[in-house]
Structures are given as C-alpha cells and as structure tokens.
mmCIF file of C-alpha atoms in Angstrom:
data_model
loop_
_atom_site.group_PDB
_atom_site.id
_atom_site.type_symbol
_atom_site.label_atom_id
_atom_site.label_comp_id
_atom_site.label_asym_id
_atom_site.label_seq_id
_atom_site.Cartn_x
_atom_site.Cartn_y
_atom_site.Cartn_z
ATOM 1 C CA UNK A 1 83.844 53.655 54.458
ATOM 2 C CA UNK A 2 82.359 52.586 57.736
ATOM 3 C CA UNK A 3 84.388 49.120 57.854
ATOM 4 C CA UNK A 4 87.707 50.794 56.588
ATOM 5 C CA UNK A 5 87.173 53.208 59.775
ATOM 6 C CA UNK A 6 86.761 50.522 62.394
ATOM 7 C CA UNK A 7 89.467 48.220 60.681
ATOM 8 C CA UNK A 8 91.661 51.701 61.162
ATOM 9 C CA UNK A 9 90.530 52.022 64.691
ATOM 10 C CA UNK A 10 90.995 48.462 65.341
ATOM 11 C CA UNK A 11 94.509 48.314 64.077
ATOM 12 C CA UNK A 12 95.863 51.242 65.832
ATOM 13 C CA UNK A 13 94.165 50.054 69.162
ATOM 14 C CA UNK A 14 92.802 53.492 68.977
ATOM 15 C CA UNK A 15 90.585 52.857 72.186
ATOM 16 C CA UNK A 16 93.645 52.234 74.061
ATOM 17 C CA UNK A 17 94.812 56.001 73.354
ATOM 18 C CA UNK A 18 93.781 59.322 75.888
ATOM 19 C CA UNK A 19 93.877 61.430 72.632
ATOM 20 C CA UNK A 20 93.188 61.074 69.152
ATOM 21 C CA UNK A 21 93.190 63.691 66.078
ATOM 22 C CA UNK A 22 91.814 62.633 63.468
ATOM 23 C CA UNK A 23 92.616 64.311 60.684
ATOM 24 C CA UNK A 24 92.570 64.864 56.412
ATOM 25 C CA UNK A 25 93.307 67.309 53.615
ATOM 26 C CA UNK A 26 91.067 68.214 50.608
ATOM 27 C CA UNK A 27 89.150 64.942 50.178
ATOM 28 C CA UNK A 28 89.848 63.660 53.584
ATOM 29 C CA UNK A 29 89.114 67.125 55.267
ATOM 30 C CA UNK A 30 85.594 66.203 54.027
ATOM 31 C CA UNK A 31 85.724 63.377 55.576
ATOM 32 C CA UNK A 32 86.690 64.637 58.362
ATOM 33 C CA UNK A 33 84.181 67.284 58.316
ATOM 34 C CA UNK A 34 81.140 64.850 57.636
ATOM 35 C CA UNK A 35 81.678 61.787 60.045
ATOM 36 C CA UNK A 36 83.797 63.238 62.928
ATOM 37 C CA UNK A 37 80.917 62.597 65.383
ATOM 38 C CA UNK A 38 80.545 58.856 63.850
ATOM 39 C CA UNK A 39 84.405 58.392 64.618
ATOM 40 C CA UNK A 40 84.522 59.655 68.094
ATOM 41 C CA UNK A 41 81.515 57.424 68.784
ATOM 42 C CA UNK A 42 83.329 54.463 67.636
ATOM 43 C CA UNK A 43 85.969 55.500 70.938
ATOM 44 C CA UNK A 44 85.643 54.703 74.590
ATOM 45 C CA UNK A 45 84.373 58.118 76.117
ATOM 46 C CA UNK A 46 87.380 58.430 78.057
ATOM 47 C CA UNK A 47 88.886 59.161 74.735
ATOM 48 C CA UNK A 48 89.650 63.041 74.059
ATOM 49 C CA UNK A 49 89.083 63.409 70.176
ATOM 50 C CA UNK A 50 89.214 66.286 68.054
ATOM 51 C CA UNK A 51 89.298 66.587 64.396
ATOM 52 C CA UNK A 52 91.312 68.551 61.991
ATOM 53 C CA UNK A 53 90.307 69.306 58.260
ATOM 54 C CA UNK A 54 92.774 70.769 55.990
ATOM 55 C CA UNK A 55 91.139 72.610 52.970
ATOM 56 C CA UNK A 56 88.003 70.123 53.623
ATOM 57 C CA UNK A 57 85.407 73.424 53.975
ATOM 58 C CA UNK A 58 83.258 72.815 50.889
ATOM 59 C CA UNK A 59 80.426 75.407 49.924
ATOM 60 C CA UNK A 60 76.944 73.517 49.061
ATOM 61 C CA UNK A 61 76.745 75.161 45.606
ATOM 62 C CA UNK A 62 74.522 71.971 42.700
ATOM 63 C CA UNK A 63 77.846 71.967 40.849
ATOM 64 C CA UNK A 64 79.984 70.612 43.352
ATOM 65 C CA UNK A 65 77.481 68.967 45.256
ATOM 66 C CA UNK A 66 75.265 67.410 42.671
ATOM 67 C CA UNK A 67 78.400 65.119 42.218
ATOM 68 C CA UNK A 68 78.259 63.497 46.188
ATOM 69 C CA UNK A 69 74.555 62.121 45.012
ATOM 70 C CA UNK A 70 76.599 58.504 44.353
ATOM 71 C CA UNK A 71 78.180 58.462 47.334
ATOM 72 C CA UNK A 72 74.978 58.610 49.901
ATOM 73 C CA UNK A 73 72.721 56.957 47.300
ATOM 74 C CA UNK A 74 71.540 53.003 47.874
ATOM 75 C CA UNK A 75 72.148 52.486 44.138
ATOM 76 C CA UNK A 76 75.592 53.823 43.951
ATOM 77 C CA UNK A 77 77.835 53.366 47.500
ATOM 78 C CA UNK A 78 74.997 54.349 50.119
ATOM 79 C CA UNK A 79 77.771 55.694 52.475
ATOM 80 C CA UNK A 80 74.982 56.774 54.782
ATOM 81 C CA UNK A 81 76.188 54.971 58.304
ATOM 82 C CA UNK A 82 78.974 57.648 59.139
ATOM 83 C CA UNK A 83 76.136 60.714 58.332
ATOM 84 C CA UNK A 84 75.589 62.986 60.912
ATOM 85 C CA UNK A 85 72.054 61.866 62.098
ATOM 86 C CA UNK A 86 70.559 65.108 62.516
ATOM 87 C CA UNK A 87 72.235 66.410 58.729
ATOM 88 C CA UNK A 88 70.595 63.362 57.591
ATOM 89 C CA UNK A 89 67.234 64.173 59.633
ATOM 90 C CA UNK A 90 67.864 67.605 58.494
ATOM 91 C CA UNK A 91 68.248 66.989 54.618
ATOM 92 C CA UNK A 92 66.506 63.594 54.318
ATOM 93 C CA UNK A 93 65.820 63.751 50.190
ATOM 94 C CA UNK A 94 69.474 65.481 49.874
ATOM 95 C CA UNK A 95 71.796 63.463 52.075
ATOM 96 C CA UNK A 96 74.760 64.400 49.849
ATOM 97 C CA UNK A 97 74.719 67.603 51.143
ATOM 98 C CA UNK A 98 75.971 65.773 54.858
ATOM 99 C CA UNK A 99 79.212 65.325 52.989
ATOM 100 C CA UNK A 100 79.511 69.214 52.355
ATOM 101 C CA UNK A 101 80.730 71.003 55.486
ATOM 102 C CA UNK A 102 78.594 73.919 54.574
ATOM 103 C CA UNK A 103 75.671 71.950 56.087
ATOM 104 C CA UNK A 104 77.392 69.678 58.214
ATOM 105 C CA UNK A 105 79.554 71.636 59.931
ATOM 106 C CA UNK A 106 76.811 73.020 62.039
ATOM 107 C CA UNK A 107 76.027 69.377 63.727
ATOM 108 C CA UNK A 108 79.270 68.912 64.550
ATOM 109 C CA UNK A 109 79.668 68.462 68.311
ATOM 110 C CA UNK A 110 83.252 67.019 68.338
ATOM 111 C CA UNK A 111 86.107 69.550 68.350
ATOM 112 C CA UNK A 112 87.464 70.087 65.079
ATOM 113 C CA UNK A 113 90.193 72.591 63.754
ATOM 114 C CA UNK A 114 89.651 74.234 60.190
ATOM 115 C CA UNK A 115 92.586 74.847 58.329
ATOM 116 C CA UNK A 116 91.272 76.405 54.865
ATOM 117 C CA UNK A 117 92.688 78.893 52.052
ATOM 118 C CA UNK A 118 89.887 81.081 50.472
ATOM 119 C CA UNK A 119 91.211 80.839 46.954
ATOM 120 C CA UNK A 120 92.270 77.035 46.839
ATOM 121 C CA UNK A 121 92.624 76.066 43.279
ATOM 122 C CA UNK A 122 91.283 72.910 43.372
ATOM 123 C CA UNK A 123 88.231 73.559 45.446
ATOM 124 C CA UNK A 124 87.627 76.904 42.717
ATOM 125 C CA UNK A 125 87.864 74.328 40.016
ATOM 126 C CA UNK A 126 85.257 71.984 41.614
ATOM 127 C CA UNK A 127 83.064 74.348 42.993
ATOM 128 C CA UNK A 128 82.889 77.399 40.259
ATOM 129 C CA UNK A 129 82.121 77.421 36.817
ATOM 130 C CA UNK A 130 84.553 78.322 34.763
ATOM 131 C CA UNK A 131 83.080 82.017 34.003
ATOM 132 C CA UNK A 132 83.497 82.583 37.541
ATOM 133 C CA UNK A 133 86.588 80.679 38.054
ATOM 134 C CA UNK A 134 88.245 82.766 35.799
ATOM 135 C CA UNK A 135 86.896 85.876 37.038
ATOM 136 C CA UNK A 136 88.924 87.788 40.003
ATOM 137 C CA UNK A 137 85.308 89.720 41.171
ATOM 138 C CA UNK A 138 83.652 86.253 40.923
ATOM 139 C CA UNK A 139 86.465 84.660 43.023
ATOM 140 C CA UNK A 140 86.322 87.250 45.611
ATOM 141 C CA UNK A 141 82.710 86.715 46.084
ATOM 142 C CA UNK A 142 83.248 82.766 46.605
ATOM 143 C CA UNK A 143 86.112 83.817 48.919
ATOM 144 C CA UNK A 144 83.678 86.246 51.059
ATOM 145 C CA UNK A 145 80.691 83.532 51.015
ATOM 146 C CA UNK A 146 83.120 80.654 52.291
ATOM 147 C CA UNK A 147 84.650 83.174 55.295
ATOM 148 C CA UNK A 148 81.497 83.894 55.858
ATOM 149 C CA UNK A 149 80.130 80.357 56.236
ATOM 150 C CA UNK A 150 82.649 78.968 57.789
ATOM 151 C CA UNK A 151 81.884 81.872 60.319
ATOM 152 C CA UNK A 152 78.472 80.694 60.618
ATOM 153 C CA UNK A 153 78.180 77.731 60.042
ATOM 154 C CA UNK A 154 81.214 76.556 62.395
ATOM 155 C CA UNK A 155 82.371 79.187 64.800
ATOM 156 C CA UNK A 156 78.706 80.799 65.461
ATOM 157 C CA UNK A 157 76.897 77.601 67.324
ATOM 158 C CA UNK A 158 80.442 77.063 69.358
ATOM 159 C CA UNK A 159 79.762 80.006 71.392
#
C-alpha cells in the first residue's frame, strides 16, 4: 500500500501541485478514510489537501471488521505504515479497527468530505447479518447508528 502511494505521488509530481483531493468510493473511501493524514504527510506543506470518501463510512461492528485482521497483521499484509498513529496508539491489540472510519475518523486532522448513503447495499451486506439485513426495523437502526457516528465521530471534534 505504502509504496503504491508514493509511486502514485511520484508519478503525478503531486508535490508540484497547490491542491490535491484525494479521493475513493466503497473500498477506496476506506482508504481514504484510514491513511488521509499518511498521504498529506507524504506532500510539501505548501500543499492544500483534502480528502473525499464516497460510501467509505464503515461501522466497527466483529462481522465486518473481524475480516481487516489480515490486512494490519505481520503474518498476513501488515499494512500498518499508512495507520493513523494515534488509532494505532489508541487500539494497539486491534489495529484493524484503524481501517474502519468509525474509529478513525476521529484522528483525522486533514480535511475530508463524506459522501455516504445510510442504506448502501453493499456496506448492509458486509456489515449486517442477514437476519438484520433483511429486516426493515433492523436496517433503520444501522441507518440511525451510522448518522449518528458519522455525527460524532467526524463532525463533533471539527468544531
């Protein structure tokens, strides 16, 4: 992850720019969400950078994240380097749960714009049982918690 960013960086002579946006639906809104701080460090200061996640605002809930374990873990691809250091600090036995922007978003200290649908199918398929997922009441509820995070977790400590 970390050397396909600064290849990306490096190609588009990104530290040459005044603004950048760096940006990423479902998977890469994730992204986005978890390493936007590691990005904008990899700029010049003079460098305006802001972030925007489309349908990236994942709720920390063992079903969905349970799953990121390989990704942060030195056995599977210990994608650690782009983790917010005070998530990591924060969460040091459960790093996966930098990649979930239900705890990450919080650290954040680069702008970033949240574009995010409270009944996206995919995201109810990863992060509900199937019970739930095929319950409307259920649904709501997950709707209501991830308005309300995002609330908290991301707008809350902005202002």
């Amino acid at each position: 992850g970390r050397w396909i960013v600064q290849a990306v960086v490096a190609d588009l002579k990104l530290a040459q720019a005044t603004d950048v946006v760096i940006g990423g639906c479902s998977a890469g809104g994730i992204h986005v969400l978890a390493h936007l701080d590691a990005m904008r460090d990899m700029l010049p200061s003079k460098v305006r950078v802001s972030g925007f996640a489309d349908s990236g605002f994942f709720m920390d809930v063992d079903f969905f994240t349970a799953h990121k374990r390989f990704v942060v873990s030195p056995t599977g691809q210990n994608a650690q380097r782009l983790l917010s250091p005070a998530c990591a600090a924060e969460f040091p036995q459960e790093k996966e749960k930098c990649l979930v922007a239900q705890r990450s978003a919080p650290f954040l200290q680069t702008p970033v714009f949240v574009w995010q649908s409270r009944f996206d199918l995919d995201q109810r398929s990863c992060e509900l049982l199937p019970a739930c997922a095929a319950s409307p009441a259920c649904v709501e509820a997950y709707a209501r918690n991830m308005s309300d995070a995002i609330r908290e977790q991301l707008l809350a400590h902005r202002r």
